[in-house]
Short mmCIF file of C-alpha atoms and ligand atoms in Angstrom, two decimals:
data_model
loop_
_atom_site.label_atom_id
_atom_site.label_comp_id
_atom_site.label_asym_id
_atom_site.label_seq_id
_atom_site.Cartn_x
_atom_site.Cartn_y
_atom_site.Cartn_z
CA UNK J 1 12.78 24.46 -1.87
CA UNK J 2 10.24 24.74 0.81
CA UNK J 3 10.94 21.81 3.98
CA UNK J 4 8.37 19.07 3.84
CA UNK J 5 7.10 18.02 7.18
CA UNK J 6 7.78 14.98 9.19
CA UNK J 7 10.54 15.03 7.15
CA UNK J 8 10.03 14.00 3.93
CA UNK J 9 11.98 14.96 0.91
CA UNK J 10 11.82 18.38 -0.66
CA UNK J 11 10.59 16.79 -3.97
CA UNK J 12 8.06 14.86 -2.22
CA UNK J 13 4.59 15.04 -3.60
CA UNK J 14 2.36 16.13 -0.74
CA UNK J 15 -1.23 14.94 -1.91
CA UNK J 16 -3.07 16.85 0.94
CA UNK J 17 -1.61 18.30 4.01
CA UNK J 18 -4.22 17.46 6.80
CA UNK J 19 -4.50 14.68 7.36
CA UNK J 20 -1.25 14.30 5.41
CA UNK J 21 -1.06 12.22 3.08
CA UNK J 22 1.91 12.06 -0.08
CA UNK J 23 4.08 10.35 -1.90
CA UNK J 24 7.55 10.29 -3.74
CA UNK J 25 7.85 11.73 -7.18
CA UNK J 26 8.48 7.96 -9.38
CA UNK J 27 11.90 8.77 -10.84
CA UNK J 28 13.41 8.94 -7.09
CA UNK J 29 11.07 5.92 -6.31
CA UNK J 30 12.28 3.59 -8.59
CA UNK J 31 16.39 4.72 -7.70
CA UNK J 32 16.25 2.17 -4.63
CA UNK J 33 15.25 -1.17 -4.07
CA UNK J 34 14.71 -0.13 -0.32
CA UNK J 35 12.76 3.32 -0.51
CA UNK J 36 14.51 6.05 1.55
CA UNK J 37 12.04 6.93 4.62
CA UNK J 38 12.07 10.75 3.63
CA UNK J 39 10.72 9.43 0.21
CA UNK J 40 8.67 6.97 2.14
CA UNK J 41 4.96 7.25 0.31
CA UNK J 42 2.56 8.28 3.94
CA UNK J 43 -1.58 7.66 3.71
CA UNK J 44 -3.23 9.22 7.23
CA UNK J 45 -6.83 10.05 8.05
CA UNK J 46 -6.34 11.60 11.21
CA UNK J 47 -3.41 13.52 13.00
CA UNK J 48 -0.14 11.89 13.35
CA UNK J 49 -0.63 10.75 17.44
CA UNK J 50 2.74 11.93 19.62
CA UNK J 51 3.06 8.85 21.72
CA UNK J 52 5.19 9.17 24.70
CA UNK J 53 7.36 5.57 24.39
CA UNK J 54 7.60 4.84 28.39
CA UNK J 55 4.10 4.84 28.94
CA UNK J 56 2.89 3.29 25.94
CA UNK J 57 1.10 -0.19 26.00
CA UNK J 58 -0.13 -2.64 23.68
CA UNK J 59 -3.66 -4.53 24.72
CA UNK J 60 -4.78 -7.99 23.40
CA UNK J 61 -7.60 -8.74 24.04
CA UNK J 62 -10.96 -10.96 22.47
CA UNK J 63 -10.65 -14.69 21.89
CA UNK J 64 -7.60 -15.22 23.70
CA UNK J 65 -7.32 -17.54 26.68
CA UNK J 66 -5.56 -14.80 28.75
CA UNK J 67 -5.53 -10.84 27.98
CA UNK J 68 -2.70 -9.62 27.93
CA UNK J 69 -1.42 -6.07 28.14
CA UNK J 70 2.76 -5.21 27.58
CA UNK J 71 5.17 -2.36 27.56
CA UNK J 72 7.87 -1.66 24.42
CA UNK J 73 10.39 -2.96 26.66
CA UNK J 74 8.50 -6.32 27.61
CA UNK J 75 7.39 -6.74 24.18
CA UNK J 76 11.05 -6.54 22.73
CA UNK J 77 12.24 -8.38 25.76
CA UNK J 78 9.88 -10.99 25.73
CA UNK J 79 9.63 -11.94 22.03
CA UNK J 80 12.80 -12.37 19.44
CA UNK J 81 13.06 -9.93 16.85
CA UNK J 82 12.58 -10.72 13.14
CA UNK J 83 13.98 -8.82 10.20
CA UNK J 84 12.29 -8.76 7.03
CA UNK J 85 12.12 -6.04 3.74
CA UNK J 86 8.57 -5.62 2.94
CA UNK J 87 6.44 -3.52 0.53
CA UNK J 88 3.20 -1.24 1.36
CA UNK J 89 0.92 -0.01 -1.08
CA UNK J 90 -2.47 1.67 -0.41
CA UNK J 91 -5.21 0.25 -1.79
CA UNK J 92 -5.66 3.90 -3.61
CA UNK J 93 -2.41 3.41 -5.80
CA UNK J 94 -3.14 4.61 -9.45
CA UNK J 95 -6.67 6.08 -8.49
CA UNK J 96 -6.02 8.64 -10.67
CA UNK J 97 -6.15 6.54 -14.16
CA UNK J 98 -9.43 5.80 -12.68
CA UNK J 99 -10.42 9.22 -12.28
CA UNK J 100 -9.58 9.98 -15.95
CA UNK J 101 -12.07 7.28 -16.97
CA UNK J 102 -15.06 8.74 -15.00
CA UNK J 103 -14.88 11.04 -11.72
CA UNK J 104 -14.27 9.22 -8.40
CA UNK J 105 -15.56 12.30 -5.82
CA UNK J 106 -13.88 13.14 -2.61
CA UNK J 107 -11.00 10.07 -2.89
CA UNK J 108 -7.75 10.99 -2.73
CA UNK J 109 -5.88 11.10 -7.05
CA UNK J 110 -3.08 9.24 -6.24
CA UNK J 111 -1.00 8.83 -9.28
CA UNK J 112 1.32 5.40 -9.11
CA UNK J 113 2.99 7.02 -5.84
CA UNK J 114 1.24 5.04 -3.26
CA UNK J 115 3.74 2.25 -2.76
CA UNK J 116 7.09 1.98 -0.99
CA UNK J 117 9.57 -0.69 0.01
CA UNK J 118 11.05 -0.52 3.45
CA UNK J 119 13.38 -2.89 5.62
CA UNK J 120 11.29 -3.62 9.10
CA UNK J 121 12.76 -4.92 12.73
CA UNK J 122 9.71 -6.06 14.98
CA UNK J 123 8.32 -9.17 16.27
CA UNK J 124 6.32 -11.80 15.35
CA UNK J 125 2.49 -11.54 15.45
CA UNK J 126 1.62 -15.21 15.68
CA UNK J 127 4.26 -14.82 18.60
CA UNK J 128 2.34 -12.47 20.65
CA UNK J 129 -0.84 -14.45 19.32
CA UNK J 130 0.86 -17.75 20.76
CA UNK J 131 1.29 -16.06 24.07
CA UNK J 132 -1.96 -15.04 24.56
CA UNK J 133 -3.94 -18.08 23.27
CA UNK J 134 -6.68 -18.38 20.80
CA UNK J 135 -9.74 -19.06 22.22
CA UNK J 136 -12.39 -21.44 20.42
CA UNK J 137 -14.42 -18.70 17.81
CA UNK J 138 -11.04 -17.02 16.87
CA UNK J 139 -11.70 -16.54 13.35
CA UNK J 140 -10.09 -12.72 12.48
CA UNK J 141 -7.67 -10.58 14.00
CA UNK J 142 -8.57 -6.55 14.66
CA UNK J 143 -6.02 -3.77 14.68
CA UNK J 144 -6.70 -0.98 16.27
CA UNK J 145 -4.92 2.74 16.10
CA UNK J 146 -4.32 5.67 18.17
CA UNK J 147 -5.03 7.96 15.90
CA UNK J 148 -8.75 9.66 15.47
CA UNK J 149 -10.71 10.42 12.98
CA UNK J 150 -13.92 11.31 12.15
CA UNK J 151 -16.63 10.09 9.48
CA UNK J 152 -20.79 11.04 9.74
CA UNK J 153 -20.53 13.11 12.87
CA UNK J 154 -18.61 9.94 14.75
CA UNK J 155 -14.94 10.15 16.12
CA UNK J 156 -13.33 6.73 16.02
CA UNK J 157 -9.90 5.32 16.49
CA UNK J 158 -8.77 4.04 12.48
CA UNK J 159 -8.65 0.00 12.34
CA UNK J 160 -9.32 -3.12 10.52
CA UNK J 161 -8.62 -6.99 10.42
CA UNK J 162 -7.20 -9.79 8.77
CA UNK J 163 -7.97 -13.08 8.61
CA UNK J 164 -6.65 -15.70 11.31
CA UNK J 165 -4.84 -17.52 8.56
CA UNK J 166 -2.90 -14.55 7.40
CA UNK J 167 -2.25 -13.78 10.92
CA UNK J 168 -0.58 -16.68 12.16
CA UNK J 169 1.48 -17.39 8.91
CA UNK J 170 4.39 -16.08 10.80
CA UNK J 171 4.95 -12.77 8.01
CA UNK J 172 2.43 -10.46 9.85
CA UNK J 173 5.31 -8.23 12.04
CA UNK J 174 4.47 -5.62 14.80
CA UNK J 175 7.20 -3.43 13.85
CA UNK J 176 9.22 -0.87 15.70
CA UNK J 177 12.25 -0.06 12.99
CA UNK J 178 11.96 1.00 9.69
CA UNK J 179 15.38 1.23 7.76
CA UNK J 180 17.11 0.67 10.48
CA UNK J 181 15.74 3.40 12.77
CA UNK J 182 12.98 3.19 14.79
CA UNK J 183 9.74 4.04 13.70
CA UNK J 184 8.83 7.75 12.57
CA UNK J 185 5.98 8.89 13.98
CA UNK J 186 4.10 9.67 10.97
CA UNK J 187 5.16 5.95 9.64
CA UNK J 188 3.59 4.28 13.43
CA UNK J 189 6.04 5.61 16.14
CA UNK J 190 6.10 3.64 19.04
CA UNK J 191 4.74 0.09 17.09
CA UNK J 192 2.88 -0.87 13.62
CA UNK J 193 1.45 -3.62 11.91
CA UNK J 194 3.21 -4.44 8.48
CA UNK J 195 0.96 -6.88 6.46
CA UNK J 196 3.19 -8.23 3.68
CA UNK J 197 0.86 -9.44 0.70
CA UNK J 198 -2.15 -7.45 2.29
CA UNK J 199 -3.64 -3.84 1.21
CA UNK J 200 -1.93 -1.05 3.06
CA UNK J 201 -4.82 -0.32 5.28
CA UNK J 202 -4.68 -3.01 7.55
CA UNK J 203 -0.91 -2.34 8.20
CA UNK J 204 -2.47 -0.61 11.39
CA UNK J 205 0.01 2.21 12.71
CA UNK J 206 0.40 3.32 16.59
CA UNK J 207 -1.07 0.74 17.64
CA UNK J 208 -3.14 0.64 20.54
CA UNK J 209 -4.77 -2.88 20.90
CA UNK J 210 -4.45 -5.91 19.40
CA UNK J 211 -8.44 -7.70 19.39
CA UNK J 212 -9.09 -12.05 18.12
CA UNK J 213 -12.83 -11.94 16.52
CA UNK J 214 -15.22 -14.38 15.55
CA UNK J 215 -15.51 -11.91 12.67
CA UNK J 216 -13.99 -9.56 11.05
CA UNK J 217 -13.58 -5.85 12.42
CA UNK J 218 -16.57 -2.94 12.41
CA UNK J 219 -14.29 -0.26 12.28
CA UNK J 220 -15.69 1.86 9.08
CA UNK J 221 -12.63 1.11 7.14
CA UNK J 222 -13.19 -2.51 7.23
CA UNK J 223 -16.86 -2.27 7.47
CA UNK J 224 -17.58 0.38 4.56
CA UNK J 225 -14.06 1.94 3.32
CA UNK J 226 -11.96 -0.65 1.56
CA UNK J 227 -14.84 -2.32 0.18
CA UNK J 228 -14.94 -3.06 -3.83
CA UNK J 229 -17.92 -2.77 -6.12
CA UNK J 230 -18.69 -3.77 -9.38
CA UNK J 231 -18.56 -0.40 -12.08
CA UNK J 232 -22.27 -0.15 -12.21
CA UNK J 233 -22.64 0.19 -8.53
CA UNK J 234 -21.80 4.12 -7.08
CA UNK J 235 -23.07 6.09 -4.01
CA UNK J 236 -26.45 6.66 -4.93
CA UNK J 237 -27.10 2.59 -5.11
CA UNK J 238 -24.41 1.12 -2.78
CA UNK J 239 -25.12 -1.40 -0.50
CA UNK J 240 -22.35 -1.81 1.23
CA UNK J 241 -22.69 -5.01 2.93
CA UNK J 242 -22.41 -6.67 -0.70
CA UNK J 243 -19.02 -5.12 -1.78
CA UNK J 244 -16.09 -7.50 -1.67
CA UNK J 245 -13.47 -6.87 1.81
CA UNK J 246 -10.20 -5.72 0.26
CA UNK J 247 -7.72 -7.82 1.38
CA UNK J 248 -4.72 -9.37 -0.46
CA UNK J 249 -3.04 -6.53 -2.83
CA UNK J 250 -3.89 -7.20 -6.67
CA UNK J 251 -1.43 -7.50 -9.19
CA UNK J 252 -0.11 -4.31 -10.96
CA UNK J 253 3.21 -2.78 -12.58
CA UNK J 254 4.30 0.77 -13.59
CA UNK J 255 6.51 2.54 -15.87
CA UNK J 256 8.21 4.72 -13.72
CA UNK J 257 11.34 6.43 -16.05
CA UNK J 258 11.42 7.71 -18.32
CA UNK J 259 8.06 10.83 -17.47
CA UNK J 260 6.02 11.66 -20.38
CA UNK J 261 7.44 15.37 -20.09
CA UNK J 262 11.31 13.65 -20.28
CA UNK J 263 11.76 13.62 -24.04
CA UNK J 264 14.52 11.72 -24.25
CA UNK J 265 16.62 11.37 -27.64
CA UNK J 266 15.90 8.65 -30.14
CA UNK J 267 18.29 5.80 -29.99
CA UNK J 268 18.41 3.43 -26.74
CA UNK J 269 16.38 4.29 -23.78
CA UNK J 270 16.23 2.83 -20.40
CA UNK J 271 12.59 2.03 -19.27
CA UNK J 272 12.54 1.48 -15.45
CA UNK J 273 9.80 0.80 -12.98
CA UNK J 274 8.11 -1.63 -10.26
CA UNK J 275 5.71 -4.72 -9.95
CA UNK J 276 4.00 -6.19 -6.99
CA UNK J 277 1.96 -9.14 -6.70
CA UNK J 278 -0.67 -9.37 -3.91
CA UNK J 279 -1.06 -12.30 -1.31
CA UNK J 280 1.87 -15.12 -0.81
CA UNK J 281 2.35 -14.52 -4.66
CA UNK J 282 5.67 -12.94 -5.87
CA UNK J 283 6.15 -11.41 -9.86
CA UNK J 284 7.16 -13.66 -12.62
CA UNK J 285 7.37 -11.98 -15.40
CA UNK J 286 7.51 -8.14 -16.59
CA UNK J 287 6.70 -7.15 -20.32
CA UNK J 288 7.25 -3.67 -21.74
CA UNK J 289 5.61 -2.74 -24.83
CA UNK J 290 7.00 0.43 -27.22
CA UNK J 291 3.42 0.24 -30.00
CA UNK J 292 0.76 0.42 -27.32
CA UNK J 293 0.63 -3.52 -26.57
CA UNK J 294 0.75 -4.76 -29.99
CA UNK J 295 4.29 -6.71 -29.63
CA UNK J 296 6.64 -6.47 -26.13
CA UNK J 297 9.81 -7.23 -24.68
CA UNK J 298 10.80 -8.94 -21.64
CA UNK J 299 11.90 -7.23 -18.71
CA UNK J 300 15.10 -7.71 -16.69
CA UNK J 301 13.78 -8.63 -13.28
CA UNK J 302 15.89 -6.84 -10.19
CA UNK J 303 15.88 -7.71 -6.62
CA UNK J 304 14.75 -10.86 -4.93
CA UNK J 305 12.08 -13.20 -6.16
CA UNK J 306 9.93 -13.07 -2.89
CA UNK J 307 5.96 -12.89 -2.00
CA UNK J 308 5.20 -9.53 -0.26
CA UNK J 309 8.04 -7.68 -1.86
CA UNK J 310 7.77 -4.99 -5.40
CA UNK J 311 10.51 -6.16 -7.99
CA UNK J 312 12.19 -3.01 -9.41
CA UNK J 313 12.69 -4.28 -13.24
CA UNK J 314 14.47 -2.44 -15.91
CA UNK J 315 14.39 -2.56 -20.29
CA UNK J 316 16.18 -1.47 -23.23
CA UNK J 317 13.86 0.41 -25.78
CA UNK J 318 15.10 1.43 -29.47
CA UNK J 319 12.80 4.36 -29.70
CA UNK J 320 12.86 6.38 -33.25
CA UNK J 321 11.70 10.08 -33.57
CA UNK J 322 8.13 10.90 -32.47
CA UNK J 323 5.37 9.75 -30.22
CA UNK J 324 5.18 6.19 -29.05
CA UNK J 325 2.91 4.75 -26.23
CA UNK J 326 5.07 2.43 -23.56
CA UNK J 327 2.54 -0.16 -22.05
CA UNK J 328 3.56 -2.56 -18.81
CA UNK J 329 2.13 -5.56 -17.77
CA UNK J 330 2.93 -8.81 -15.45
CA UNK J 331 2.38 -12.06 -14.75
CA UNK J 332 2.56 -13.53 -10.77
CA UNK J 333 3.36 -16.76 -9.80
CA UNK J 334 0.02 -18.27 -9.92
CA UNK J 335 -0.06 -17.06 -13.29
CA UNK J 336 -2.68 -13.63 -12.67
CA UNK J 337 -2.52 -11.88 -15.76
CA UNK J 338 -3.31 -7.28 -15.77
CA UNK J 339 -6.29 -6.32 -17.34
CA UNK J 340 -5.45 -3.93 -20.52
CA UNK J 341 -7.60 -1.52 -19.39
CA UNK J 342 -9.52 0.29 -16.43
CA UNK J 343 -13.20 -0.44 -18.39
CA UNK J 344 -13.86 -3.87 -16.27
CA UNK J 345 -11.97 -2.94 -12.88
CA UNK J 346 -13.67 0.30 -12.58
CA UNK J 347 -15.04 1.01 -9.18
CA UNK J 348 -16.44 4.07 -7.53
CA UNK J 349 -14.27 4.03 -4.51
CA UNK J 350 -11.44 3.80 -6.69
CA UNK J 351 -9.26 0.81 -5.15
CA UNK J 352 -7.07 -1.91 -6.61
CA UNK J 353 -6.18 -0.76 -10.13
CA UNK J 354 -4.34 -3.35 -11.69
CA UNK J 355 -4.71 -2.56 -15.45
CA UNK J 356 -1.90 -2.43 -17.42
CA UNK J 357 -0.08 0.99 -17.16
CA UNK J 358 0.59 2.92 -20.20
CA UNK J 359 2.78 5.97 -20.65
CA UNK J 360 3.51 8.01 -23.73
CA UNK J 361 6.62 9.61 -24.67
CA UNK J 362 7.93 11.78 -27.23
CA UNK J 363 10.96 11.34 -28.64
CA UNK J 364 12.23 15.02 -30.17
CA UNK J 365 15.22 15.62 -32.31
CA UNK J 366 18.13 16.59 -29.87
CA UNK J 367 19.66 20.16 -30.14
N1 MTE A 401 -2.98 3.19 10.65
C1 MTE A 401 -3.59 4.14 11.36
N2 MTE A 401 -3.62 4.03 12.68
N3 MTE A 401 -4.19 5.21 10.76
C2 MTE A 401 -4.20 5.34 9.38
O1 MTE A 401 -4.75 6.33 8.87
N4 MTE A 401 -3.57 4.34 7.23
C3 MTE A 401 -3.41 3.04 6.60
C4 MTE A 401 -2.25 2.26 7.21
N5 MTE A 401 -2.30 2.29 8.64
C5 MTE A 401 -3.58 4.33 8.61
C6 MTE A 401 -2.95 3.26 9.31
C7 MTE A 401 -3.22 3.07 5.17
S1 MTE A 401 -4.61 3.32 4.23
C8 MTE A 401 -2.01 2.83 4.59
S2 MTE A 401 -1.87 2.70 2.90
C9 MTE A 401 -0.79 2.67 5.38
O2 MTE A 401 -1.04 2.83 6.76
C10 MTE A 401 0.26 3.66 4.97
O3 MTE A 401 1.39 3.53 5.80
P1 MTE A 401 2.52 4.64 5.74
O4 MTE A 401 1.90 5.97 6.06
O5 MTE A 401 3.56 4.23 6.70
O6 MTE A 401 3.03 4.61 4.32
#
C-alpha cells in the first residue's frame, strides 16, 4: 500500500491532501482507548509550518499586567508539567449524514472519523495566564497559529478563543507530547493548545501567541467559520453575526464495528464504538438498538468516567438472518439526550451533528 504522509497509517483515510486533512478508518479507531498517532484523525487549512525548536517563541500578550514572551526551554523550565488523556473532535465530525440529508457545498464529508483520543504532556494554561496577569477587561483568551491560510483574497494566521472561564479552569494544556513523544508537526510541533470539552478548532496548533481580550477573537474561524445556524438559514441569507459561536463539543455516539459491508453471520455479534460528551460533562449511558430504535440494550461502558474524554463502549447483539438497522444513542451527565434524527440539527455549515447514528447490516447465511 501506498505511504501516507506525515506518517499516518497506510489504511488511513486521507479526506483531501492539501491542506491535509484525514482520518482513521473506524474499525482501527475504536481498537484503542488511546488512538495511535499514525491513526491520529488531522484537520489543517493551511500547510503544516516546519518550526525550527531553538528559535521558537511563544508571545502573550493583551490584558495582561506584563507581556511576556518565552522559549520551549523556559516554558518547560519555568512551569510544571501536567499529564492528562484527552479527546479532539472537529466540529465537522459526521458532516457527511448531513450531506445525505441536503448538500452542504465546499465543507469537507467527514464520515464519523473526525475524533481521536490522545495522551498529552504540556503545561498549564491558567499557569502561564497566572504569570502574566490578567488585566481588568480580560474577558476571552485568543490563540493564534503559525500556519497561513487564505479566505476572500486575505492571508491570515488560523486562530480563535475561548472563554476566560474555560481558560483558567486549570484543563486547558499547551502541549508539547502527544503519546509520549513530542509533538508531530502536522499534530502542532513545537507547542499546541488542547481544549478538553471544547470543539477541535480552538485546540490552536504551532502556536505563535497567546492574546487576553475583552472579547472574543476576529480571526475568521471564530468570527464567521464555526458559527451555527438554524436549517432555514444558508449562504444566500446568512448573517453571520447572528449564528451561535461553537464552543463546547455536543453530545454524540457512533457505531463503529461491525461496517455495513461486514456481513457478519447470524448468531452473537459484537457492536463496538465511541461516545463523547461536550463541556465538563462526561457519558452516562450508551444504548444500542438492533429494530431501528424501537426497543435497545444497554451498553457496557469502557474506559474512565471523565469530562473531556470519548468512552469506547461495547454490546452483545443476537442478530437473525437478513437486514436489520443498528441505532446508537447517549445520555451525558447532565442528562442531554441525541436527537433521532438530522431534520432539527441541520445546518448549512455542517457542524455539531449529534443525532443518533444509525447503521445497517446484513446478516447473510455463512458458506
Ligand atoms: N491550529 C492551527 N494552527 N491550524 C489549523 O488549521 N485546525 C483546528 C485545530 N487547530 C487548526 C488548528 C481544527 S479545526 C481541529 S479539529 C484540530 O486542530 C485538529 O487537530 P489535529 O490535526 O491534531 O487532529
Amino acid at each position: 500500500m501506498a505511504d501516507k504522509p506525515f506518517g499516518k497509517h497506510p489504511d488511513f483515510i486521507v479526506r483531501e491532501m492539501s491542506p491535509f486533512n484525514g482520518g482513521p478508518p473506524l474499525n482501527l479507531l475504536v481498537e484503542n482507548q488511546l488512538t495511535p498517532t499514525e491513526l491520529f484523525f488531522s484537520r489543517n487549512h493551511g500547510d503544516i509550518p516546519e518550526v525550527d525548536a531553538a528559535s521558537y517563541r511563544l508571545e502573550v500578550s493583551g490584558l495582561v499586567e506584563q507581556p511576556l514572551t518565552f522559549s520551549l526551554a523556559e516554558l518547560t523550565s519555568r512551569f510544571p508539567s501536567v499529564d492528562a488523556a484527552a479527546t479532539l473532535q472537529c466540529a465537522g465530525n459526521r458532516r457527511q449524514e448531513l450531506i445525505d440529508r441536503k448538500p452542504i457545498p465546499n465543507e469537507l464529508p467527514w464520515g464519523a472519523e473526525a475524533i481521536s483520543h490522545a495522551a498529552w504532556r504540556g503545561l498549564r494554561l491558567s499557569d502561564v495566564l497566572a504569570a502574566a496577569g490578567l488585566a481588568q477587561g480580560a474577558a476571552h483568551v485568543e490563540f493564534i497559529g503559525l500556519d497561513e491560510t487564505e479566505r476572500h483574497g486575505e492571508r491570515f494566521n488560523f486562530g480563535g478563543s475561548i472563554p476566560l472561564k474555560d481558560a483558567l479552569s486549570g484543563e486547558v494544556l499547551l502541549a508539547y507530547e502527544m503519546n509520549a513523544a513530542p509533538l508531530e508537526p502536522v499534530h502542532g510541533f513545537p507547542l499546541r493548545v488542547v481544549a478538553p470539552g471544547i470543539i477541535g478548532a480552538r485546540s490552536v496548533k504551532w502556536l505563535k501567541e497567546i492574546r487576553v481580550q475583552p472579547e472574543p477573537s476576529h480571526n475568521y474561524f471564530q468570527r464567521v467559520a464555526y458559527r451555527l445556524f438554524p436549517p432555514d438559514v444558508d449562504s444566500q441569507n446568512v448573517v453571520w453575526e447572528q449564528g451561535m459561536m461553537l464552543n463546547e463539543n455536543s453530545l454524540t455516539s457512533v457505531i463503529c464495528t461491525p461496517a455495513e459491508s461486514e456481513n457478519p453471520p447470524a448468531g452473537a455479534v459484537t457492536v463496538r464504538g465511541y461516545a463523547l460528551a461536550g463541556g465538563e460533562r462526561s457519558i452516562a449511558r450508551v444504548e444500542l438498538s438492533a429494530d431501528g430504535g424501537r426497543s435497545w440494550t444497554q451498553c457496557e461502558l469502557l474506559g474512565e468516567d471523565a469530562p473531556g474524554i470519548w468512552r469506547l463502549w461495547q454490546a452483545q447483539l443476537d442478530l437473525a438472518l437478513g437486514e436489520h438497522e443498528l441505532v446508537v444513542r447517549a445520555v451525558d451527565s447532565a442528562a442531554n439526550a441525541q436527537p433521532p434524527d438530522v431534520e432539527q440539527i441541520w445546518n448549512f455549515k455542517g457542524y455539531m451533528n449529534s443525532a443518533w447514528h444509525r447503521q445497517k447490516i446484513e446478516i447473510k447465511q455463512s458458506d
